[in-house]
């Protein structure tokens, strides 16, 4: 009995070592943070229960990916494609801006880097991994049929051989190569969406300074300073609302009208979807201090902010990122408020 318990404890440890990379895989497949974690948990439970049938004809890692792929394909049979607001409608002029929510399962969801990006020593491999969870690339992935999505991720992101993918999917190498070719063609059509943000890994000095200027402008609610940081075609989104704005005039106009309650916010840095981001807390007039408001994901290109995306479901996102649900006001802020 003791030997059996020890063996199963050892199996738990071996399975757990693969959790982060499997979560990254399932997240790319599903586009949902919570569905990805559910899929991985289901994968590990299935592996634990059927381990006595695992005959070692492949590596434990390959076997886990096979189980995870089947779990994800089962979850995708409903055909839901998660998206960003700009994937579903035209941008809204500020004069017609209205906050209309859509169901949670409509949206591509944010994910902390630490949950999907395993530590790797190769800088090139780390850069590919980060690029493959950025919102633009994730949105493009959602346009692929599920099996093509799996082939593309396994071949292009995880660098599996065609023969390995064929074995995992129970198909031929020719079928895998054909699926990969079709997936690449679809991504090429989505090139503007899949290009992503030009963010170095790690951030270079210019990008760090840009973020510092952004924090100062946002926390000071200085629209002139913020405008100077935004690309003329910058995009702002706010899931679960389908509204999205483009251009610094409409963005800053929104922030000083419908979004004026965000004045005086505080930002805490987070690493999200391979991009810089912030947890935004806005002033809490009832409890004092600051209440959680949004996870911000920033996109940067050519020294400007090209996109910032506000994910507003704080009861889901802040615990996922390990963030507190309240910030106390600093002493000088309390004094100023008297």
Coordinates of N, CA and C in Angstrom, one line a residue, residues 144 148 151-152 156 174-188:
X144 N -9.3 29.6 -37.3 CA -9.0 28.3 -37.8 C -10.0 27.2 -37.3
X148 N -7.1 22.3 -37.5 CA -6.0 23.1 -38.1 C -5.3 23.9 -37.1
X151 N -2.9 21.7 -35.3 CA -1.7 21.4 -36.2 C -0.8 22.6 -36.2
X152 N -1.4 23.8 -36.4 CA -0.5 25.0 -36.4 C 0.2 25.2 -35.1
X156 N 4.1 25.0 -35.5 CA 4.7 26.4 -35.6 C 5.1 26.9 -34.2
X174 N 1.0 13.5 -44.6 CA 0.4 14.3 -45.7 C -0.8 15.1 -45.2
X175 N -1.6 14.5 -44.4 CA -2.8 15.2 -43.9 C -2.4 16.4 -43.0
X176 N -1.4 16.1 -42.1 CA -0.8 17.2 -41.3 C -0.3 18.4 -42.1
X177 N 0.5 18.0 -43.1 CA 1.1 19.1 -43.9 C 0.1 19.9 -44.7
X178 N -1.0 19.2 -45.1 CA -2.1 19.8 -45.8 C -2.8 20.8 -44.9
X179 N -3.1 20.3 -43.7 CA -3.8 21.2 -42.7 C -2.9 22.4 -42.3
X180 N -1.6 22.2 -42.2 CA -0.7 23.3 -41.9 C -0.7 24.3 -43.0
X181 N -0.7 23.9 -44.2 CA -0.7 24.8 -45.4 C -2.0 25.6 -45.4
X182 N -3.1 25.0 -45.1 CA -4.4 25.7 -45.1 C -4.4 26.7 -44.0
X183 N -3.9 26.3 -42.8 CA -3.9 27.2 -41.6 C -3.0 28.4 -41.9
X184 N -1.9 28.2 -42.5 CA -1.0 29.3 -42.9 C -1.7 30.3 -43.8
X185 N -2.4 29.7 -44.8 CA -3.1 30.6 -45.8 C -4.2 31.4 -45.1
X186 N -4.9 30.8 -44.1 CA -5.9 31.6 -43.4 C -5.3 32.7 -42.6
X187 N -4.2 32.3 -41.9 CA -3.5 33.4 -41.1 C -3.0 34.5 -42.0
X188 N -2.5 34.2 -43.2 CA -2.0 35.2 -44.1 C -3.1 36.2 -44.4

